[in-house]
mmCIF file of C-alpha atoms in Angstrom:
data_model
loop_
_atom_site.group_PDB
_atom_site.id
_atom_site.type_symbol
_atom_site.label_atom_id
_atom_site.label_comp_id
_atom_site.label_asym_id
_atom_site.label_seq_id
_atom_site.Cartn_x
_atom_site.Cartn_y
_atom_site.Cartn_z
ATOM 1 C CA MET F 152 19.886 31.237 -29.479
ATOM 2 C CA LYS F 153 18.931 29.956 -25.968
ATOM 3 C CA LYS F 154 15.926 28.035 -27.312
ATOM 4 C CA LEU F 155 18.261 26.241 -29.855
ATOM 5 C CA LYS F 156 20.794 25.348 -27.096
ATOM 6 C CA ASP F 157 17.895 23.871 -24.997
ATOM 7 C CA PHE F 158 16.634 21.889 -27.942
ATOM 8 C CA ILE F 159 19.999 20.513 -28.583
ATOM 9 C CA LYS F 160 20.540 19.761 -24.893
ATOM 10 C CA CYS F 161 17.224 17.924 -24.782
ATOM 11 C CA ILE F 162 18.065 15.922 -27.882
ATOM 12 C CA LYS F 163 21.404 14.887 -26.441
ATOM 13 C CA LYS F 164 19.669 13.836 -23.196
ATOM 14 C CA GLU F 165 17.087 11.699 -25.016
ATOM 15 C CA LYS F 166 19.936 10.122 -26.936
ATOM 16 C CA ASP F 167 21.839 9.259 -23.779
ATOM 17 C CA HIS F 168 18.524 7.823 -22.240
ATOM 18 C CA PHE F 169 17.922 5.754 -25.357
ATOM 19 C CA LYS F 170 21.481 4.356 -25.099
ATOM 20 C CA THR F 171 20.898 3.434 -21.433
ATOM 21 C CA ARG F 172 17.546 1.736 -22.179
ATOM 22 C CA ARG F 173 19.274 -0.349 -24.794
ATOM 23 C CA THR F 174 22.158 -1.333 -22.438
ATOM 24 C CA PRO F 175 21.440 -4.265 -20.099
ATOM 25 C CA SER F 176 22.141 -3.681 -16.428
ATOM 26 C CA LEU F 177 25.750 -4.789 -15.402
ATOM 27 C CA LEU F 178 24.242 -6.322 -12.126
ATOM 28 C CA GLY F 179 23.231 -9.951 -11.968
ATOM 29 C CA ILE F 180 19.457 -10.656 -11.731
ATOM 30 C CA SER F 181 17.862 -13.737 -10.168
ATOM 31 C CA ILE F 182 14.030 -14.288 -10.494
ATOM 32 C CA PHE F 183 12.172 -16.699 -8.245
ATOM 33 C CA ASP F 184 8.654 -17.936 -8.699
ATOM 34 C CA SER F 185 7.918 -18.803 -5.010
ATOM 35 C CA ILE F 186 9.201 -17.432 -1.616
ATOM 36 C CA ASP F 187 10.211 -20.997 -0.866
ATOM 37 C CA TYR F 188 12.914 -20.771 -3.515
ATOM 38 C CA VAL F 189 14.443 -17.552 -2.240
ATOM 39 C CA PRO F 190 17.645 -18.134 -0.254
ATOM 40 C CA VAL F 191 16.823 -16.773 3.182
ATOM 41 C CA GLU F 192 20.277 -15.793 4.273
ATOM 42 C CA GLU F 193 20.882 -13.790 1.049
ATOM 43 C CA TRP F 194 17.417 -12.072 1.217
ATOM 44 C CA ASN F 195 17.997 -11.033 4.885
ATOM 45 C CA LYS F 196 21.403 -9.438 3.959
ATOM 46 C CA ILE F 197 19.434 -6.859 2.045
ATOM 47 C CA VAL F 198 16.174 -6.893 3.842
ATOM 48 C CA PRO F 199 16.573 -5.952 7.536
ATOM 49 C CA GLN F 200 14.352 -7.011 10.320
ATOM 50 C CA SER F 201 12.893 -3.537 10.465
ATOM 51 C CA LYS F 202 11.430 -4.124 6.859
ATOM 52 C CA GLY F 203 8.960 -6.639 8.172
ATOM 53 C CA LEU F 204 6.617 -6.478 5.281
ATOM 54 C CA MET F 205 9.464 -7.561 2.997
ATOM 55 C CA ARG F 206 10.540 -10.565 5.145
ATOM 56 C CA HIS F 207 9.708 -14.192 4.638
ATOM 57 C CA PRO F 208 6.828 -14.691 7.148
ATOM 58 C CA TYR F 209 4.721 -11.895 5.575
ATOM 59 C CA LEU F 210 5.599 -12.983 2.033
ATOM 60 C CA THR F 211 4.699 -16.641 2.842
ATOM 61 C CA ALA F 212 1.298 -15.436 4.247
ATOM 62 C CA ILE F 213 0.600 -13.597 0.930
ATOM 63 C CA GLU F 214 1.677 -16.494 -1.137
ATOM 64 C CA ASN F 215 -0.293 -19.140 0.809
ATOM 65 C CA SER F 216 -3.541 -17.215 0.631
ATOM 66 C CA SER F 217 -3.134 -15.885 -2.954
ATOM 67 C CA LYS F 218 -5.890 -16.578 -5.534
ATOM 68 C CA GLU F 219 -5.686 -17.472 -9.201
ATOM 69 C CA LYS F 220 -5.717 -13.906 -10.101
ATOM 70 C CA GLU F 221 -2.530 -13.106 -8.223
ATOM 71 C CA GLN F 222 1.011 -14.622 -8.498
ATOM 72 C CA SER F 223 4.197 -13.595 -6.958
ATOM 73 C CA ARG F 224 7.694 -13.108 -8.126
ATOM 74 C CA TYR F 225 10.818 -12.268 -6.141
ATOM 75 C CA VAL F 226 14.091 -10.724 -7.312
ATOM 76 C CA LEU F 227 17.657 -10.708 -5.913
ATOM 77 C CA ILE F 228 20.117 -8.469 -7.599
ATOM 78 C CA TYR F 229 23.911 -9.109 -7.343
ATOM 79 C CA LYS F 230 27.210 -7.215 -7.665
ATOM 80 C CA ASP F 231 30.380 -9.229 -7.647
ATOM 81 C CA LYS F 232 28.315 -12.239 -6.566
ATOM 82 C CA LYS F 233 26.959 -10.412 -3.513
ATOM 83 C CA PRO F 234 23.350 -9.480 -3.028
ATOM 84 C CA VAL F 235 22.801 -5.741 -3.222
ATOM 85 C CA ALA F 236 19.110 -5.328 -3.844
ATOM 86 C CA ALA F 237 15.836 -7.125 -3.555
ATOM 87 C CA ALA F 238 12.415 -6.651 -5.136
ATOM 88 C CA ILE F 239 8.856 -8.145 -4.656
ATOM 89 C CA PHE F 240 6.415 -8.306 -7.637
ATOM 90 C CA HIS F 241 2.724 -9.490 -7.879
ATOM 91 C CA ILE F 242 1.189 -10.368 -11.177
ATOM 92 C CA VAL F 243 -2.635 -9.413 -11.024
ATOM 93 C CA VAL F 244 -5.467 -9.682 -13.404
ATOM 94 C CA ILE F 245 -8.058 -6.898 -13.239
ATOM 95 C CA THR F 246 -11.445 -7.544 -14.914
ATOM 96 C CA GLY F 247 -14.463 -5.257 -15.421
ATOM 97 C CA GLU F 248 -15.748 -6.648 -12.152
ATOM 98 C CA ASP F 249 -12.998 -4.904 -10.390
ATOM 99 C CA TYR F 250 -14.263 -1.395 -11.435
ATOM 100 C CA ARG F 251 -17.106 0.153 -9.710
ATOM 101 C CA CYS F 252 -19.223 3.082 -10.669
ATOM 102 C CA SER F 253 -20.464 5.662 -8.130
ATOM 103 C CA ASP F 254 -24.154 5.252 -7.073
ATOM 104 C CA ASN F 255 -25.088 8.307 -9.261
ATOM 105 C CA GLY F 256 -23.588 6.809 -12.424
ATOM 106 C CA LYS F 257 -24.323 3.167 -11.674
ATOM 107 C CA LEU F 258 -27.976 2.884 -13.208
ATOM 108 C CA ASN F 259 -26.849 5.057 -16.435
ATOM 109 C CA LEU F 260 -23.885 2.675 -17.066
ATOM 110 C CA GLU F 261 -25.173 -0.553 -15.903
ATOM 111 C CA LYS F 262 -26.770 -1.590 -19.184
ATOM 112 C CA PHE F 263 -23.627 -0.722 -21.095
ATOM 113 C CA THR F 264 -21.011 -2.105 -18.798
ATOM 114 C CA THR F 265 -22.562 -5.494 -17.698
ATOM 115 C CA PRO F 266 -21.916 -7.197 -20.980
ATOM 116 C CA LEU F 267 -18.250 -6.043 -20.995
ATOM 117 C CA LYS F 268 -17.432 -6.746 -17.403
ATOM 118 C CA HIS F 269 -16.248 -10.348 -17.979
ATOM 119 C CA LYS F 270 -14.483 -9.483 -21.251
ATOM 120 C CA ALA F 271 -12.478 -6.545 -20.111
ATOM 121 C CA LYS F 272 -9.184 -7.777 -18.696
ATOM 122 C CA LEU F 273 -5.954 -6.123 -17.669
ATOM 123 C CA ARG F 274 -2.834 -8.111 -16.711
ATOM 124 C CA MET F 275 -0.564 -5.938 -14.520
ATOM 125 C CA LEU F 276 2.906 -6.432 -13.043
ATOM 126 C CA VAL F 277 3.172 -4.661 -9.730
ATOM 127 C CA CYS F 278 6.494 -3.981 -7.797
ATOM 128 C CA GLY F 279 5.298 -3.651 -4.151
ATOM 129 C CA HIS F 280 2.338 -4.953 -2.371
ATOM 130 C CA THR F 281 -1.185 -4.848 -3.679
ATOM 131 C CA HIS F 282 -2.554 -5.611 -0.144
ATOM 132 C CA ILE F 283 -1.027 -2.626 1.571
ATOM 133 C CA SER F 284 0.432 0.790 0.868
ATOM 134 C CA GLY F 285 3.977 1.838 1.476
ATOM 135 C CA ASN F 286 7.494 1.302 0.179
ATOM 136 C CA HIS F 287 7.684 -2.410 0.549
ATOM 137 C CA GLY F 288 8.644 -3.416 -2.975
ATOM 138 C CA PHE F 289 12.214 -2.466 -3.525
ATOM 139 C CA ILE F 290 15.383 -2.049 -1.425
ATOM 140 C CA TYR F 291 18.972 -1.663 -2.320
ATOM 141 C CA SER F 292 22.221 -1.346 -0.345
ATOM 142 C CA PRO F 293 24.744 1.543 -0.277
ATOM 143 C CA ASP F 294 27.126 -0.565 -2.162
ATOM 144 C CA ILE F 295 25.419 0.487 -5.435
ATOM 145 C CA THR F 296 24.340 3.807 -6.739
ATOM 146 C CA PHE F 297 20.697 4.662 -7.214
ATOM 147 C CA LYS F 298 21.198 4.611 -11.018
ATOM 148 C CA GLU F 299 22.573 1.042 -10.828
ATOM 149 C CA ALA F 300 19.597 0.111 -8.602
ATOM 150 C CA PHE F 301 16.815 1.499 -10.731
ATOM 151 C CA HIS F 302 18.470 0.330 -13.937
ATOM 152 C CA ALA F 303 18.473 -3.182 -12.619
ATOM 153 C CA LEU F 304 14.793 -2.897 -11.351
ATOM 154 C CA ALA F 305 13.728 -1.794 -14.824
ATOM 155 C CA ASP F 306 15.628 -4.783 -16.265
ATOM 156 C CA ALA F 307 13.912 -7.135 -13.789
ATOM 157 C CA CYS F 308 10.525 -5.776 -14.909
ATOM 158 C CA TYR F 309 11.457 -6.318 -18.506
ATOM 159 C CA GLN F 310 12.641 -10.052 -17.825
ATOM 160 C CA ILE F 311 9.542 -10.878 -15.851
ATOM 161 C CA ARG F 312 7.268 -9.373 -18.479
ATOM 162 C CA ARG F 313 8.988 -11.265 -21.229
ATOM 163 C CA SER F 314 8.938 -14.500 -19.406
ATOM 164 C CA GLU F 315 5.166 -14.204 -18.737
ATOM 165 C CA LYS F 316 4.253 -14.184 -22.532
ATOM 166 C CA LEU F 317 3.146 -17.804 -22.530
ATOM 167 C CA ARG F 318 0.771 -17.162 -19.744
ATOM 168 C CA GLY F 319 -0.631 -14.060 -21.196
ATOM 169 C CA LYS F 320 0.545 -10.619 -22.095
ATOM 170 C CA ILE F 321 1.241 -8.173 -19.301
ATOM 171 C CA ASN F 322 -0.340 -4.796 -20.211
ATOM 172 C CA LEU F 323 0.887 -2.494 -17.466
ATOM 173 C CA GLN F 324 3.852 -2.331 -15.082
ATOM 174 C CA LEU F 325 3.378 -0.478 -11.869
ATOM 175 C CA ILE F 326 6.074 0.338 -9.427
ATOM 176 C CA LYS F 327 4.866 1.500 -6.030
ATOM 177 C CA ASP F 328 5.164 3.401 -3.463
ATOM 178 C CA PHE F 329 7.892 5.951 -2.911
ATOM 179 C CA TYR F 330 7.924 8.579 -0.202
ATOM 180 C CA GLU F 331 8.988 12.121 -0.683
ATOM 181 C CA ASP F 332 12.548 11.607 0.195
ATOM 182 C CA GLU F 333 12.797 9.046 -2.579
ATOM 183 C CA PHE F 334 11.124 11.162 -5.220
ATOM 184 C CA THR F 335 14.525 12.405 -6.761
ATOM 185 C CA THR F 336 16.223 8.988 -6.856
ATOM 186 C CA SER F 337 13.192 6.976 -8.054
ATOM 187 C CA ALA F 338 12.741 9.543 -10.865
ATOM 188 C CA TYR F 339 15.541 7.741 -12.651
ATOM 189 C CA LEU F 340 12.703 5.350 -13.727
ATOM 190 C CA ASN F 341 11.849 8.068 -16.248
ATOM 191 C CA VAL F 342 14.788 7.019 -18.415
ATOM 192 C CA PHE F 343 13.119 3.729 -18.893
ATOM 193 C CA LYS F 344 9.721 5.409 -19.926
ATOM 194 C CA TYR F 345 7.995 5.022 -16.638
ATOM 195 C CA ARG F 346 5.540 7.902 -15.786
ATOM 196 C CA GLN F 347 5.568 9.291 -12.443
ATOM 197 C CA PHE F 348 2.191 10.159 -10.694
ATOM 198 C CA LYS F 349 1.159 11.203 -7.211
ATOM 199 C CA VAL F 350 -1.136 9.210 -5.143
ATOM 200 C CA ASP F 351 -3.021 10.048 -1.971
ATOM 201 C CA PRO F 352 -0.725 10.330 0.945
ATOM 202 C CA ASN F 353 -0.158 7.704 3.615
ATOM 203 C CA MET F 354 -1.493 9.017 6.919
ATOM 204 C CA ILE F 355 1.095 8.667 9.741
ATOM 205 C CA LEU F 356 0.847 9.393 13.480
ATOM 206 C CA LYS F 357 4.221 9.775 15.223
ATOM 207 C CA ILE F 358 4.004 8.602 18.907
ATOM 208 C CA ARG F 359 5.542 11.247 21.196
ATOM 209 C CA PRO F 360 7.973 10.029 23.873
ATOM 210 C CA GLU F 361 5.837 11.532 26.732
ATOM 211 C CA TRP F 362 2.910 9.451 25.631
ATOM 212 C CA LYS F 363 3.097 6.510 28.048
ATOM 213 C CA SER F 364 -0.632 5.809 27.965
ATOM 214 C CA PHE F 365 -3.653 6.729 25.995
ATOM 215 C CA ASP F 366 -4.635 9.237 28.694
ATOM 216 C CA ASP F 367 -1.326 11.056 28.019
ATOM 217 C CA TYR F 368 -2.319 11.150 24.209
ATOM 218 C CA LEU F 369 -5.790 12.530 25.057
ATOM 219 C CA ASN F 370 -4.215 15.179 27.375
ATOM 220 C CA ALA F 371 -2.115 16.483 24.518
ATOM 221 C CA MET F 372 -5.248 17.292 22.609
ATOM 222 C CA ASN F 373 -6.943 20.718 22.723
ATOM 223 C CA LYS F 374 -10.224 20.888 24.437
ATOM 224 C CA LYS F 375 -12.330 20.562 21.320
ATOM 225 C CA TYR F 376 -10.734 17.280 20.131
ATOM 226 C CA ARG F 377 -10.376 15.820 23.560
ATOM 227 C CA LYS F 378 -14.135 16.259 24.190
ATOM 228 C CA LYS F 379 -14.753 14.691 20.745
ATOM 229 C CA ALA F 380 -12.591 11.803 21.496
ATOM 230 C CA LEU F 381 -14.171 11.121 24.872
ATOM 231 C CA THR F 382 -17.695 11.333 23.411
ATOM 232 C CA THR F 383 -16.589 8.794 20.595
ATOM 233 C CA VAL F 384 -15.132 6.426 23.175
ATOM 234 C CA LYS F 385 -18.366 6.657 25.392
ATOM 235 C CA LYS F 386 -20.587 5.817 22.326
ATOM 236 C CA GLY F 387 -18.546 2.745 21.693
ATOM 237 C CA ALA F 388 -18.569 1.597 25.461
ATOM 238 C CA GLU F 389 -20.899 -1.229 24.632
ATOM 239 C CA LEU F 390 -18.554 -2.692 22.209
ATOM 240 C CA LYS F 391 -16.463 -5.560 23.543
ATOM 241 C CA ARG F 392 -13.021 -6.203 22.077
ATOM 242 C CA LYS F 393 -11.263 -9.549 21.848
ATOM 243 C CA SER F 394 -8.022 -10.535 19.996
ATOM 244 C CA LEU F 395 -8.792 -13.647 18.117
ATOM 245 C CA THR F 396 -6.682 -16.692 17.814
ATOM 246 C CA ALA F 397 -6.011 -18.525 14.445
ATOM 247 C CA GLU F 398 -8.712 -21.087 15.453
ATOM 248 C CA GLU F 399 -11.185 -18.363 16.245
ATOM 249 C CA ILE F 400 -10.532 -16.485 12.964
ATOM 250 C CA GLN F 401 -11.198 -19.819 11.145
ATOM 251 C CA SER F 402 -14.483 -20.479 13.072
ATOM 252 C CA ASN F 403 -15.754 -17.019 12.245
ATOM 253 C CA PHE F 404 -14.562 -17.039 8.713
ATOM 254 C CA ASP F 405 -17.862 -16.124 7.060
ATOM 255 C CA LYS F 406 -18.857 -13.399 9.398
ATOM 256 C CA ILE F 407 -15.379 -11.750 9.196
ATOM 257 C CA GLN F 408 -15.660 -12.060 5.348
ATOM 258 C CA MET F 409 -18.890 -10.355 5.201
ATOM 259 C CA LEU F 410 -17.813 -7.432 7.375
ATOM 260 C CA TYR F 411 -14.620 -7.084 5.300
ATOM 261 C CA SER F 412 -16.645 -7.064 2.065
ATOM 262 C CA ASN F 413 -18.780 -4.254 3.544
ATOM 263 C CA VAL F 414 -15.623 -2.094 3.380
ATOM 264 C CA ALA F 415 -13.754 -3.521 0.362
ATOM 265 C CA ASP F 416 -16.687 -3.327 -1.984
ATOM 266 C CA LYS F 417 -16.765 0.524 -1.628
ATOM 267 C CA ALA F 418 -13.339 0.794 -3.402
ATOM 268 C CA LYS F 419 -13.547 2.195 -6.978
ATOM 269 C CA VAL F 420 -10.866 -0.172 -8.239
ATOM 270 C CA ARG F 421 -9.454 -3.238 -6.685
ATOM 271 C CA ILE F 422 -6.014 -4.599 -7.536
ATOM 272 C CA ASN F 423 -6.046 -7.267 -4.786
ATOM 273 C CA HIS F 424 -8.185 -10.351 -4.538
ATOM 274 C CA PHE F 425 -7.912 -11.748 -0.970
ATOM 275 C CA ASP F 426 -10.299 -13.116 1.497
ATOM 276 C CA VAL F 427 -10.144 -13.912 5.149
ATOM 277 C CA SER F 428 -7.707 -16.838 4.508
ATOM 278 C CA TYR F 429 -5.073 -14.054 4.007
ATOM 279 C CA LEU F 430 -5.751 -12.786 7.638
ATOM 280 C CA LEU F 431 -5.687 -16.436 8.878
ATOM 281 C CA GLN F 432 -2.201 -16.799 7.209
ATOM 282 C CA LEU F 433 -0.957 -13.641 8.726
ATOM 283 C CA LYS F 434 -1.871 -15.029 12.072
ATOM 284 C CA LEU F 435 -0.229 -18.394 11.345
ATOM 285 C CA ASN F 436 2.983 -16.866 10.043
ATOM 286 C CA LEU F 437 3.390 -13.602 11.951
ATOM 287 C CA LYS F 438 1.992 -14.991 15.313
ATOM 288 C CA GLU F 439 2.252 -12.223 17.830
ATOM 289 C CA GLU F 440 3.231 -9.731 15.349
ATOM 290 C CA PHE F 441 -0.314 -9.743 13.927
ATOM 291 C CA GLU F 442 -3.708 -9.190 15.669
ATOM 292 C CA LEU F 443 -7.263 -9.406 14.608
ATOM 293 C CA VAL F 444 -9.427 -7.663 17.096
ATOM 294 C CA ALA F 445 -13.194 -8.397 16.860
ATOM 295 C CA TYR F 446 -15.720 -6.071 18.107
ATOM 296 C CA PHE F 447 -18.777 -7.719 19.768
ATOM 297 C CA LEU F 448 -22.243 -6.349 20.351
ATOM 298 C CA ASN F 449 -24.555 -8.728 22.251
ATOM 299 C CA GLU F 450 -22.156 -11.528 21.690
ATOM 300 C CA GLU F 451 -22.185 -10.983 17.837
ATOM 301 C CA ILE F 452 -19.222 -9.749 15.833
ATOM 302 C CA VAL F 453 -20.141 -6.343 14.343
ATOM 303 C CA ALA F 454 -16.614 -5.172 13.277
ATOM 304 C CA PHE F 455 -12.996 -6.003 13.329
ATOM 305 C CA ASN F 456 -9.561 -4.444 12.828
ATOM 306 C CA THR F 457 -6.147 -5.788 12.209
ATOM 307 C CA TYR F 458 -2.675 -4.839 13.257
ATOM 308 C CA ILE F 459 0.656 -5.726 11.881
ATOM 309 C CA TYR F 460 3.722 -4.880 14.185
ATOM 310 C CA TRP F 461 7.030 -4.662 12.398
ATOM 311 C CA GLY F 462 10.101 -2.781 13.647
ATOM 312 C CA ASP F 463 9.299 0.300 15.445
ATOM 313 C CA LYS F 464 5.943 0.498 13.602
ATOM 314 C CA CYS F 465 2.297 -0.414 14.012
ATOM 315 C CA GLU F 466 0.538 -0.900 10.698
ATOM 316 C CA ALA F 467 -3.235 -0.446 10.757
ATOM 317 C CA HIS F 468 -4.319 -3.060 8.164
ATOM 318 C CA VAL F 469 -7.685 -4.482 7.160
ATOM 319 C CA VAL F 470 -10.828 -3.449 8.779
ATOM 320 C CA GLY F 471 -14.461 -4.556 8.424
ATOM 321 C CA MET F 472 -17.678 -3.384 9.982
ATOM 322 C CA ASP F 473 -21.602 -3.345 9.885
ATOM 323 C CA TYR F 474 -22.253 0.087 8.476
ATOM 324 C CA ASP F 475 -25.758 0.086 9.859
ATOM 325 C CA LEU F 476 -24.202 0.253 13.421
ATOM 326 C CA ASN F 477 -21.447 2.563 12.609
ATOM 327 C CA ASN F 478 -23.020 5.882 13.383
ATOM 328 C CA GLN F 479 -24.770 4.760 16.564
ATOM 329 C CA TYR F 480 -21.684 3.317 18.135
ATOM 330 C CA CYS F 481 -19.022 5.380 16.283
ATOM 331 C CA ILE F 482 -17.388 2.063 15.250
ATOM 332 C CA TYR F 483 -14.754 3.391 12.773
ATOM 333 C CA PRO F 484 -13.696 6.379 15.068
ATOM 334 C CA ASN F 485 -13.336 3.940 17.883
ATOM 335 C CA ILE F 486 -11.258 1.705 15.674
ATOM 336 C CA LEU F 487 -9.010 4.625 14.951
ATOM 337 C CA TYR F 488 -8.586 5.481 18.670
ATOM 338 C CA ASP F 489 -7.854 1.860 19.372
ATOM 339 C CA TYR F 490 -5.095 1.927 16.785
ATOM 340 C CA VAL F 491 -3.573 4.792 18.814
ATOM 341 C CA LYS F 492 -4.035 2.969 22.123
ATOM 342 C CA ALA F 493 -2.348 -0.265 20.969
ATOM 343 C CA THR F 494 0.662 1.463 19.298
ATOM 344 C CA ILE F 495 1.317 3.323 22.634
ATOM 345 C CA GLU F 496 0.847 0.140 24.663
ATOM 346 C CA LYS F 497 3.098 -1.899 22.368
ATOM 347 C CA LYS F 498 5.718 0.869 22.644
ATOM 348 C CA LYS F 499 5.851 1.464 19.011
ATOM 349 C CA ASN F 500 6.954 4.901 17.643
ATOM 350 C CA ILE F 501 4.852 5.167 14.464
ATOM 351 C CA LEU F 502 1.334 4.319 13.557
ATOM 352 C CA ILE F 503 0.787 3.850 9.839
ATOM 353 C CA LEU F 504 -2.870 4.395 8.875
ATOM 354 C CA GLY F 505 -3.096 4.064 5.112
ATOM 355 C CA ARG F 506 -4.435 6.577 2.590
ATOM 356 C CA THR F 507 -8.203 6.396 2.977
ATOM 357 C CA ALA F 508 -10.442 8.617 5.190
ATOM 358 C CA MET F 509 -7.590 11.087 5.467
ATOM 359 C CA GLU F 510 -9.405 13.972 7.004
ATOM 360 C CA MET F 511 -11.034 11.621 9.650
ATOM 361 C CA LYS F 512 -7.435 10.301 10.456
ATOM 362 C CA SER F 513 -6.115 13.763 10.692
ATOM 363 C CA ASN F 514 -8.677 14.261 13.402
ATOM 364 C CA ILE F 515 -6.785 11.861 15.708
ATOM 365 C CA GLY F 516 -3.486 13.589 14.841
ATOM 366 C CA ALA F 517 -2.106 11.687 11.853
ATOM 367 C CA GLU F 518 -0.242 13.800 9.205
ATOM 368 C CA PRO F 519 0.182 13.017 5.393
ATOM 369 C CA SER F 520 3.309 11.626 3.975
ATOM 370 C CA GLU F 521 3.435 12.303 0.212
ATOM 371 C CA MET F 522 3.879 9.354 -2.110
ATOM 372 C CA CYS F 523 4.297 8.647 -5.805
ATOM 373 C CA CYS F 524 4.123 5.555 -8.112
ATOM 374 C CA TYR F 525 5.392 4.842 -11.679
ATOM 375 C CA VAL F 526 3.547 3.175 -14.477
ATOM 376 C CA ARG F 527 4.515 2.073 -17.892
ATOM 377 C CA HIS F 528 2.367 0.558 -20.592
ATOM 378 C CA SER F 529 4.011 -2.423 -22.531
ATOM 379 C CA GLY F 530 2.901 -0.976 -25.737
ATOM 380 C CA PRO F 531 4.996 2.083 -26.797
ATOM 381 C CA LEU F 532 2.124 4.052 -28.383
ATOM 382 C CA PHE F 533 -0.151 3.398 -25.390
ATOM 383 C CA ASN F 534 2.724 4.325 -23.120
ATOM 384 C CA ARG F 535 3.169 7.653 -24.841
ATOM 385 C CA ALA F 536 -0.574 8.145 -24.594
ATOM 386 C CA LEU F 537 -0.440 7.826 -20.730
ATOM 387 C CA LYS F 538 1.457 11.044 -20.372
ATOM 388 C CA PRO F 539 -1.471 13.642 -20.903
ATOM 389 C CA VAL F 540 -3.782 11.278 -18.895
ATOM 390 C CA PHE F 541 -1.929 11.931 -15.608
ATOM 391 C CA HIS F 542 -2.607 15.665 -15.890
ATOM 392 C CA TYR F 543 -6.349 14.850 -15.120
ATOM 393 C CA ILE F 544 -5.481 12.448 -12.203
ATOM 394 C CA LYS F 545 -6.022 14.472 -9.046
ATOM 395 C CA GLN F 546 -5.425 13.607 -5.478
ATOM 396 C CA THR F 547 -8.349 13.499 -3.103
ATOM 397 C CA GLU F 548 -9.217 16.972 -1.654
ATOM 398 C CA TRP F 549 -9.521 16.999 2.111
ATOM 399 C CA THR F 550 -8.699 19.390 5.076
ATOM 400 C CA GLN F 551 -5.898 18.695 7.442
ATOM 401 C CA ARG F 552 -6.920 18.846 11.040
ATOM 402 C CA SER F 553 -4.705 19.773 14.051
ATOM 403 C CA PRO F 554 -6.107 18.190 17.164
ATOM 404 C CA PHE F 555 -3.228 18.834 19.542
ATOM 405 C CA LYS F 556 -2.761 21.973 21.745
ATOM 406 C CA GLU F 557 -0.022 23.564 19.675
ATOM 407 C CA GLY F 558 -2.143 23.269 16.533
ATOM 408 C CA GLU F 559 -5.223 24.712 18.076
ATOM 409 C CA ALA F 560 -4.742 28.099 16.285
ATOM 410 C CA ALA F 561 -4.084 26.525 12.956
ATOM 411 C CA ASP F 562 -7.133 24.308 13.084
ATOM 412 C CA SER F 563 -9.443 27.223 13.982
ATOM 413 C CA ASP F 564 -8.452 28.822 10.760
ATOM 414 C CA ASN F 565 -9.931 25.888 8.745
#
């Protein structure tokens, strides 16, 4: 009897969801093809200054540097003629060139994949930034419920997808990234046949109030990790740092591009297609809220890292390096410690380090913040087939380290 009741309940639930999917959102939706067309005053009513990566300067930098493979769309959602939500979309084209095999499988697959690389093409609608991880794609005000908000977001996705038919079919819709405190509300997207899946966590270091300097941060570490940090800094002592102006970024364009490509080409899949012109545009539009720091060895640039300062946060962004020198001078570990130092000096409260090299980032005190995304295939049968696929998608396995004195016992157990 219980199984029968559960079955009836499930049927009723699906019937209600079907009705919701077939009912347009009651909120008004405006879609803009360029950030220049978006009314600044209305956008800023929804997107506060603290959401810097959803504000006009950053969006202008993306748009001014975007390539043919990427276009942007912006959405304002209204209730009673008042803006109550905003969303950012990017339309990207992924080809076989954007998929990379591991070194072990490269030789075996090369002869089969090479002829298909240029033919394989996937057009994707992404809500959120392809350039950076984090919840920078959708925001709504307390004047509407989460059900109203996500219903309108799903409708906006549908409207953009339909309007793009003349330019080419959109195969996939991806809505990214939601932190753990948003898992429950964002799950309403399941009603609209979006599949939730976990991604690797964003690594975040919270700056303690007592850390007034980098030395304070080092003194908070246990003996093992403080010694490791000091050794790393010593190995990188010959590296000279310089924050570059827009003119200097332009004059060193090719070198910075090569160093960036060294890192970017290691990614298994790329859904963004930017070059150093994006970093130049960040400097021109964000000004002091963006920094590109070059690392010099014998007057030659051998690495760089970038910072975006928004609200009370420091976002560790694009890096590039000469891997042949990385081990000798501990370039990447030094970059990580420099991020900590800059965040403290700029009096920011949070350092966001992204979701790569997680164990190495935990060595400097960063902790994981779980995230999820939602995906939907435009074809109903393909979308249904996606469900079992996500059972095989695994998050990267790694070991969380605890470098601070209070975490010494926990780390010794690992």
